[in-house]
mmCIF file of C-alpha atoms and ligand atoms in Angstrom:
data_model
loop_
_atom_site.group_PDB
_atom_site.id
_atom_site.type_symbol
_atom_site.label_atom_id
_atom_site.label_comp_id
_atom_site.label_asym_id
_atom_site.label_seq_id
_atom_site.Cartn_x
_atom_site.Cartn_y
_atom_site.Cartn_z
ATOM 1 C CA MET A 108 2.378 -19.186 -38.410
ATOM 2 C CA LEU A 109 -1.161 -18.285 -37.421
ATOM 3 C CA ALA A 110 -2.379 -14.705 -37.063
ATOM 4 C CA PRO A 111 -5.266 -12.427 -37.888
ATOM 5 C CA PRO A 112 -4.745 -10.306 -41.003
ATOM 6 C CA GLY A 113 -2.129 -7.670 -40.239
ATOM 7 C CA GLY A 114 -0.680 -9.789 -37.418
ATOM 8 C CA GLY A 115 2.785 -10.040 -38.980
ATOM 9 C CA LYS A 116 2.770 -13.634 -40.290
ATOM 10 C CA GLY A 117 4.794 -12.762 -43.376
ATOM 11 C CA LEU A 118 7.416 -10.703 -41.574
ATOM 12 C CA HIS A 119 8.022 -13.216 -38.804
ATOM 13 C CA SER A 120 7.880 -16.289 -41.036
ATOM 14 C CA GLY A 121 10.494 -14.655 -43.276
ATOM 15 C CA ARG A 122 12.793 -13.854 -40.381
ATOM 16 C CA LEU A 123 12.418 -17.316 -38.886
ATOM 17 C CA SER A 124 13.143 -18.838 -42.258
ATOM 18 C CA GLN A 125 16.353 -16.812 -42.529
ATOM 19 C CA ALA A 126 17.368 -17.859 -39.035
ATOM 20 C CA THR A 127 16.674 -21.569 -39.520
ATOM 21 C CA GLY A 128 17.285 -22.118 -43.228
ATOM 22 C CA VAL A 129 13.871 -23.803 -43.408
ATOM 23 C CA ALA A 130 11.746 -22.680 -46.371
ATOM 24 C CA HIS A 131 9.090 -19.998 -45.930
ATOM 25 C CA VAL A 132 5.880 -20.914 -47.770
ATOM 26 C CA SER A 133 3.398 -18.019 -47.911
ATOM 27 C CA SER A 134 0.005 -18.929 -49.335
ATOM 28 C CA GLY A 135 -0.900 -15.272 -49.954
ATOM 29 C CA GLU A 136 2.369 -14.597 -51.805
ATOM 30 C CA HIS A 137 1.853 -17.640 -54.031
ATOM 31 C CA LEU A 138 -1.686 -16.529 -54.832
ATOM 32 C CA ARG A 139 -0.554 -12.957 -55.576
ATOM 33 C CA ALA A 140 2.208 -14.349 -57.832
ATOM 34 C CA GLU A 141 -0.372 -16.400 -59.787
ATOM 35 C CA ILE A 142 -2.469 -13.256 -60.232
ATOM 36 C CA GLY A 143 0.601 -11.221 -61.203
ATOM 37 C CA ARG A 144 1.561 -13.786 -63.850
ATOM 38 C CA GLY A 145 -1.987 -13.703 -65.231
ATOM 39 C CA THR A 146 -2.357 -17.493 -65.105
ATOM 40 C CA SER A 147 -5.791 -19.122 -65.363
ATOM 41 C CA LEU A 148 -5.464 -20.118 -61.711
ATOM 42 C CA GLY A 149 -4.683 -16.479 -60.891
ATOM 43 C CA ARG A 150 -7.799 -15.323 -62.728
ATOM 44 C CA ARG A 151 -9.891 -17.843 -60.788
ATOM 45 C CA VAL A 152 -8.711 -16.590 -57.378
ATOM 46 C CA ALA A 153 -8.375 -12.831 -57.998
ATOM 47 C CA SER A 154 -11.946 -11.722 -57.302
ATOM 48 C CA CYS A 155 -12.243 -13.975 -54.264
ATOM 49 C CA MET A 156 -9.055 -12.529 -52.768
ATOM 50 C CA ALA A 157 -10.049 -8.959 -53.576
ATOM 51 C CA ARG A 158 -13.282 -9.529 -51.601
ATOM 52 C CA GLY A 159 -11.328 -10.952 -48.665
ATOM 53 C CA ASP A 160 -12.944 -14.384 -48.973
ATOM 54 C CA LEU A 161 -11.006 -17.604 -48.706
ATOM 55 C CA VAL A 162 -9.939 -19.427 -51.846
ATOM 56 C CA LEU A 163 -11.353 -22.957 -52.245
ATOM 57 C CA ASP A 164 -9.353 -25.659 -50.502
ATOM 58 C CA ASP A 165 -8.829 -27.709 -53.661
ATOM 59 C CA LEU A 166 -7.260 -24.724 -55.430
ATOM 60 C CA MET A 167 -5.063 -23.997 -52.412
ATOM 61 C CA PHE A 168 -3.762 -27.556 -52.323
ATOM 62 C CA GLU A 169 -3.269 -27.557 -56.103
ATOM 63 C CA ILE A 170 -1.024 -24.506 -55.749
ATOM 64 C CA LEU A 171 0.745 -25.330 -52.499
ATOM 65 C CA THR A 172 1.276 -29.105 -52.457
ATOM 66 C CA PRO A 173 4.161 -29.061 -54.969
ATOM 67 C CA VAL A 174 5.706 -26.074 -53.155
ATOM 68 C CA VAL A 175 5.546 -27.803 -49.785
ATOM 69 C CA VAL A 176 6.953 -31.058 -51.184
ATOM 70 C CA ALA A 177 9.886 -29.181 -52.757
ATOM 71 C CA ALA A 178 10.465 -27.208 -49.545
ATOM 72 C CA ALA A 179 10.616 -30.394 -47.489
ATOM 73 C CA ARG A 180 13.028 -31.973 -49.962
ATOM 74 C CA ASP A 181 15.289 -28.943 -50.220
ATOM 75 C CA THR A 182 15.301 -27.540 -46.685
ATOM 76 C CA GLY A 183 14.051 -30.343 -44.445
ATOM 77 C CA GLY A 184 10.753 -28.719 -43.601
ATOM 78 C CA PHE A 185 8.711 -25.555 -43.991
ATOM 79 C CA ILE A 186 7.349 -22.558 -42.172
ATOM 80 C CA LEU A 187 3.758 -22.275 -43.364
ATOM 81 C CA ASP A 188 2.490 -18.694 -43.472
ATOM 82 C CA GLY A 189 -1.259 -18.189 -43.935
ATOM 83 C CA PHE A 190 -1.867 -21.869 -44.494
ATOM 84 C CA PRO A 191 -3.606 -23.936 -43.163
ATOM 85 C CA ARG A 192 -6.324 -21.383 -42.473
ATOM 86 C CA THR A 193 -9.268 -23.609 -41.576
ATOM 87 C CA VAL A 194 -9.613 -26.819 -39.577
ATOM 88 C CA PRO A 195 -10.293 -28.892 -42.745
ATOM 89 C CA GLN A 196 -7.123 -27.432 -44.307
ATOM 90 C CA ALA A 197 -5.211 -28.313 -41.129
ATOM 91 C CA LEU A 198 -6.389 -31.939 -41.289
ATOM 92 C CA ARG A 199 -5.400 -32.165 -44.953
ATOM 93 C CA THR A 200 -2.024 -30.542 -44.235
ATOM 94 C CA ALA A 201 -1.367 -32.992 -41.407
ATOM 95 C CA ALA A 202 -2.118 -35.857 -43.821
ATOM 96 C CA LEU A 203 0.310 -34.367 -46.340
ATOM 97 C CA GLY A 204 2.904 -34.138 -43.558
ATOM 98 C CA VAL A 205 2.432 -37.834 -42.802
ATOM 99 C CA GLU A 206 3.087 -38.628 -46.469
ATOM 100 C CA LEU A 207 6.288 -36.566 -46.270
ATOM 101 C CA GLY A 208 7.371 -38.046 -42.929
ATOM 102 C CA LEU A 209 6.988 -34.681 -41.193
ATOM 103 C CA VAL A 210 5.033 -33.547 -38.149
ATOM 104 C CA GLY A 211 4.195 -29.980 -37.110
ATOM 105 C CA ASP A 212 6.645 -28.865 -34.421
ATOM 106 C CA ALA A 213 4.718 -25.754 -33.415
ATOM 107 C CA ALA A 214 1.844 -23.483 -34.345
ATOM 108 C CA VAL A 215 2.881 -19.918 -33.581
ATOM 109 C CA TYR A 216 -0.142 -17.706 -32.918
ATOM 110 C CA LEU A 217 0.541 -13.960 -33.175
ATOM 111 C CA THR A 218 -1.985 -11.766 -31.378
ATOM 112 C CA ALA A 219 -2.660 -8.029 -31.483
ATOM 113 C CA PRO A 220 -5.668 -5.788 -30.727
ATOM 114 C CA SER A 221 -8.052 -5.234 -33.664
ATOM 115 C CA GLN A 222 -7.295 -1.537 -33.988
ATOM 116 C CA VAL A 223 -3.551 -2.261 -34.266
ATOM 117 C CA LEU A 224 -4.269 -4.798 -37.033
ATOM 118 C CA ILE A 225 -6.515 -2.354 -38.889
ATOM 119 C CA ASP A 226 -3.966 0.491 -38.681
ATOM 120 C CA ARG A 227 -1.177 -1.792 -39.934
ATOM 121 C CA MET A 228 -3.220 -2.979 -42.911
ATOM 122 C CA LEU A 229 -4.330 0.522 -43.855
ATOM 123 C CA ALA A 230 -0.680 1.642 -43.752
ATOM 124 C CA ARG A 231 0.329 -1.356 -45.896
ATOM 125 C CA GLY A 232 -2.501 -0.592 -48.319
ATOM 126 C CA ARG A 233 -1.138 2.935 -48.799
ATOM 127 C CA ARG A 234 2.424 1.616 -49.134
ATOM 128 C CA GLU A 235 1.921 -1.472 -51.328
ATOM 129 C CA GLY A 236 -1.507 -0.942 -52.861
ATOM 130 C CA ARG A 237 -2.785 -4.421 -51.985
ATOM 131 C CA ALA A 238 -6.322 -4.789 -53.344
ATOM 132 C CA ASP A 239 -7.561 -6.331 -50.087
ATOM 133 C CA ASP A 240 -6.090 -3.705 -47.729
ATOM 134 C CA THR A 241 -9.072 -1.337 -48.028
ATOM 135 C CA PRO A 242 -11.304 -0.449 -45.040
ATOM 136 C CA GLU A 243 -14.295 -2.564 -46.192
ATOM 137 C CA VAL A 244 -12.274 -5.627 -47.142
ATOM 138 C CA ILE A 245 -10.127 -5.423 -43.996
ATOM 139 C CA GLY A 246 -13.284 -5.631 -41.865
ATOM 140 C CA HIS A 247 -14.456 -8.692 -43.780
ATOM 141 C CA ARG A 248 -11.041 -10.400 -43.516
ATOM 142 C CA ILE A 249 -11.073 -9.944 -39.747
ATOM 143 C CA GLU A 250 -14.566 -11.530 -39.630
ATOM 144 C CA VAL A 251 -13.440 -14.446 -41.790
ATOM 145 C CA PHE A 252 -10.483 -14.944 -39.468
ATOM 146 C CA ALA A 253 -12.738 -15.015 -36.394
ATOM 147 C CA GLN A 254 -15.176 -17.455 -37.995
ATOM 148 C CA VAL A 255 -13.020 -20.012 -39.746
ATOM 149 C CA THR A 256 -9.371 -19.499 -38.792
ATOM 150 C CA GLU A 257 -9.514 -18.774 -35.070
ATOM 151 C CA PRO A 258 -10.875 -22.292 -34.329
ATOM 152 C CA LEU A 259 -7.400 -23.474 -35.310
ATOM 153 C CA VAL A 260 -6.103 -21.968 -32.058
ATOM 154 C CA ASP A 261 -8.061 -24.575 -30.074
ATOM 155 C CA TYR A 262 -7.176 -27.264 -32.581
ATOM 156 C CA TYR A 263 -3.426 -26.681 -32.121
ATOM 157 C CA ALA A 264 -3.788 -26.165 -28.365
ATOM 158 C CA SER A 265 -5.422 -29.593 -28.128
ATOM 159 C CA ARG A 266 -2.490 -31.023 -30.073
ATOM 160 C CA GLN A 267 -0.196 -29.298 -27.558
ATOM 161 C CA ILE A 268 1.844 -27.434 -30.145
ATOM 162 C CA LEU A 269 0.368 -23.950 -29.709
ATOM 163 C CA VAL A 270 2.799 -21.101 -28.991
ATOM 164 C CA THR A 271 1.077 -17.745 -28.352
ATOM 165 C CA VAL A 272 3.062 -14.552 -28.893
ATOM 166 C CA ASP A 273 2.010 -10.953 -28.223
ATOM 167 C CA ALA A 274 2.691 -9.296 -31.591
ATOM 168 C CA ASP A 275 1.801 -5.781 -30.470
ATOM 169 C CA ARG A 276 5.458 -5.013 -29.811
ATOM 170 C CA PRO A 277 8.477 -3.997 -31.922
ATOM 171 C CA PRO A 278 9.271 -6.724 -34.484
ATOM 172 C CA GLU A 279 12.646 -7.550 -32.910
ATOM 173 C CA GLU A 280 10.975 -8.303 -29.569
ATOM 174 C CA VAL A 281 8.282 -10.399 -31.207
ATOM 175 C CA GLN A 282 10.822 -12.407 -33.189
ATOM 176 C CA ALA A 283 13.003 -12.937 -30.112
ATOM 177 C CA ASP A 284 9.966 -14.177 -28.171
ATOM 178 C CA ILE A 285 9.011 -16.573 -30.988
ATOM 179 C CA ARG A 286 12.512 -18.048 -31.045
ATOM 180 C CA ALA A 287 12.738 -18.269 -27.244
ATOM 181 C CA GLN A 288 9.406 -20.064 -26.988
ATOM 182 C CA LEU A 289 10.320 -22.453 -29.798
ATOM 183 C CA ALA A 290 13.702 -23.178 -28.216
ATOM 184 C CA ALA A 291 12.013 -23.814 -24.853
ATOM 185 C CA ARG A 292 9.966 -26.530 -26.575
ATOM 186 C CA GLY A 293 13.026 -28.054 -28.190
ATOM 187 C CA VAL A 294 12.073 -26.748 -31.646
ATOM 188 C CA PRO A 295 15.180 -25.608 -33.534
ATOM 189 C CA ALA A 296 14.916 -21.850 -34.102
ATOM 190 C CA THR A 297 18.383 -21.162 -35.480
ATOM 191 C CA ARG A 298 20.427 -22.754 -38.252
ATOM 192 C CA ALA A 299 22.919 -24.185 -35.749
ATOM 193 C CA ALA A 300 20.142 -25.762 -33.702
ATOM 194 C CA SER A 301 18.514 -27.252 -36.810
ATOM 195 C CA GLY A 302 21.366 -29.744 -37.171
ATOM 196 C CA PRO A 303 21.095 -32.416 -39.833
ATOM 197 C CA ARG A 304 18.002 -32.468 -41.997
ATOM 198 C CA ARG A 305 15.150 -34.210 -40.308
ATOM 199 C CA PHE A 306 13.188 -34.837 -43.483
ATOM 200 C CA ARG A 307 12.794 -38.451 -44.417
ATOM 201 C CA PRO A 308 10.651 -39.412 -47.373
ATOM 202 C CA ALA A 309 7.765 -41.700 -46.456
ATOM 203 C CA SER A 310 8.595 -45.253 -47.356
ATOM 204 C CA GLY A 311 6.521 -47.268 -49.830
HETATM 205 P P1 AMP B 628 -2.591 -13.312 -46.726
HETATM 206 O O1 AMP B 628 -1.500 -12.804 -47.608
HETATM 207 O O2 AMP B 628 -2.185 -14.494 -45.885
HETATM 208 O O3 AMP B 628 -3.238 -12.222 -45.919
HETATM 209 O O4 AMP B 628 -3.740 -13.870 -47.697
HETATM 210 C C1 AMP B 628 -4.408 -12.992 -48.596
HETATM 211 C C2 AMP B 628 -5.641 -13.671 -49.163
HETATM 212 O O5 AMP B 628 -5.279 -14.849 -49.871
HETATM 213 C C3 AMP B 628 -6.680 -14.125 -48.147
HETATM 214 O O6 AMP B 628 -7.541 -13.081 -47.737
HETATM 215 C C4 AMP B 628 -7.414 -15.197 -48.956
HETATM 216 O O7 AMP B 628 -8.267 -14.620 -49.923
HETATM 217 C C5 AMP B 628 -6.261 -15.865 -49.717
HETATM 218 N N1 AMP B 628 -5.652 -16.979 -48.957
HETATM 219 C C6 AMP B 628 -4.395 -17.009 -48.436
HETATM 220 N N2 AMP B 628 -4.168 -18.170 -47.823
HETATM 221 C C7 AMP B 628 -5.308 -18.899 -47.943
HETATM 222 C C8 AMP B 628 -5.707 -20.182 -47.498
HETATM 223 N N3 AMP B 628 -4.886 -20.958 -46.785
HETATM 224 N N4 AMP B 628 -6.952 -20.604 -47.819
HETATM 225 C C9 AMP B 628 -7.792 -19.845 -48.526
HETATM 226 N N5 AMP B 628 -7.487 -18.619 -48.964
HETATM 227 C C10 AMP B 628 -6.254 -18.138 -48.684
#
């Protein structure tokens, strides 16, 4: 699930996970949990996240690789939310997928006008008190997205797995569009359509 900050990655990944039974892996949630638990890893990423900068790739893979491996084992795959976020991360994730015998079915790109994103994040900041949902940091996160994450749109388009969804609509409509576009590509978007687990451990 690929989106600018405030695009609704978490919401729609969660709903798709419920519909398919495939695990939802949110990089941001895992990082916030590390910070919440006060682990040394959490202390290393806290200031970087609060500034709206990206956490170093090696740290991201240290945190997420075991989660992704367990998700594949337990649910046959994963819906990645907020990860990969750069082209180098995407290449490394694809390599991890090869090791697990999995390929990316689709990259869902949620779009919305900047002002809609900003208003959503400011509202979330008031509601949840996220350290990075402040006006200054929001602006920086949008810049970071444009510089290092948006190139992934072309990357996935060239791999012919890009699904673009207008996310400036009520959540039910957005989710229905995601599922319809996935189904049109033959990607299972409900539990019934998922059928038997497709995960097969890499041999050797
Ligand atoms: P999110 O919850 O997806 O908005 O992520 C919140 C913050 O966590 C980002 O602004 C980054 O600081 C950090 N983060 C989340 N995912 C990644 C990632 N894949 N690579 C680097 N940093 C990340």
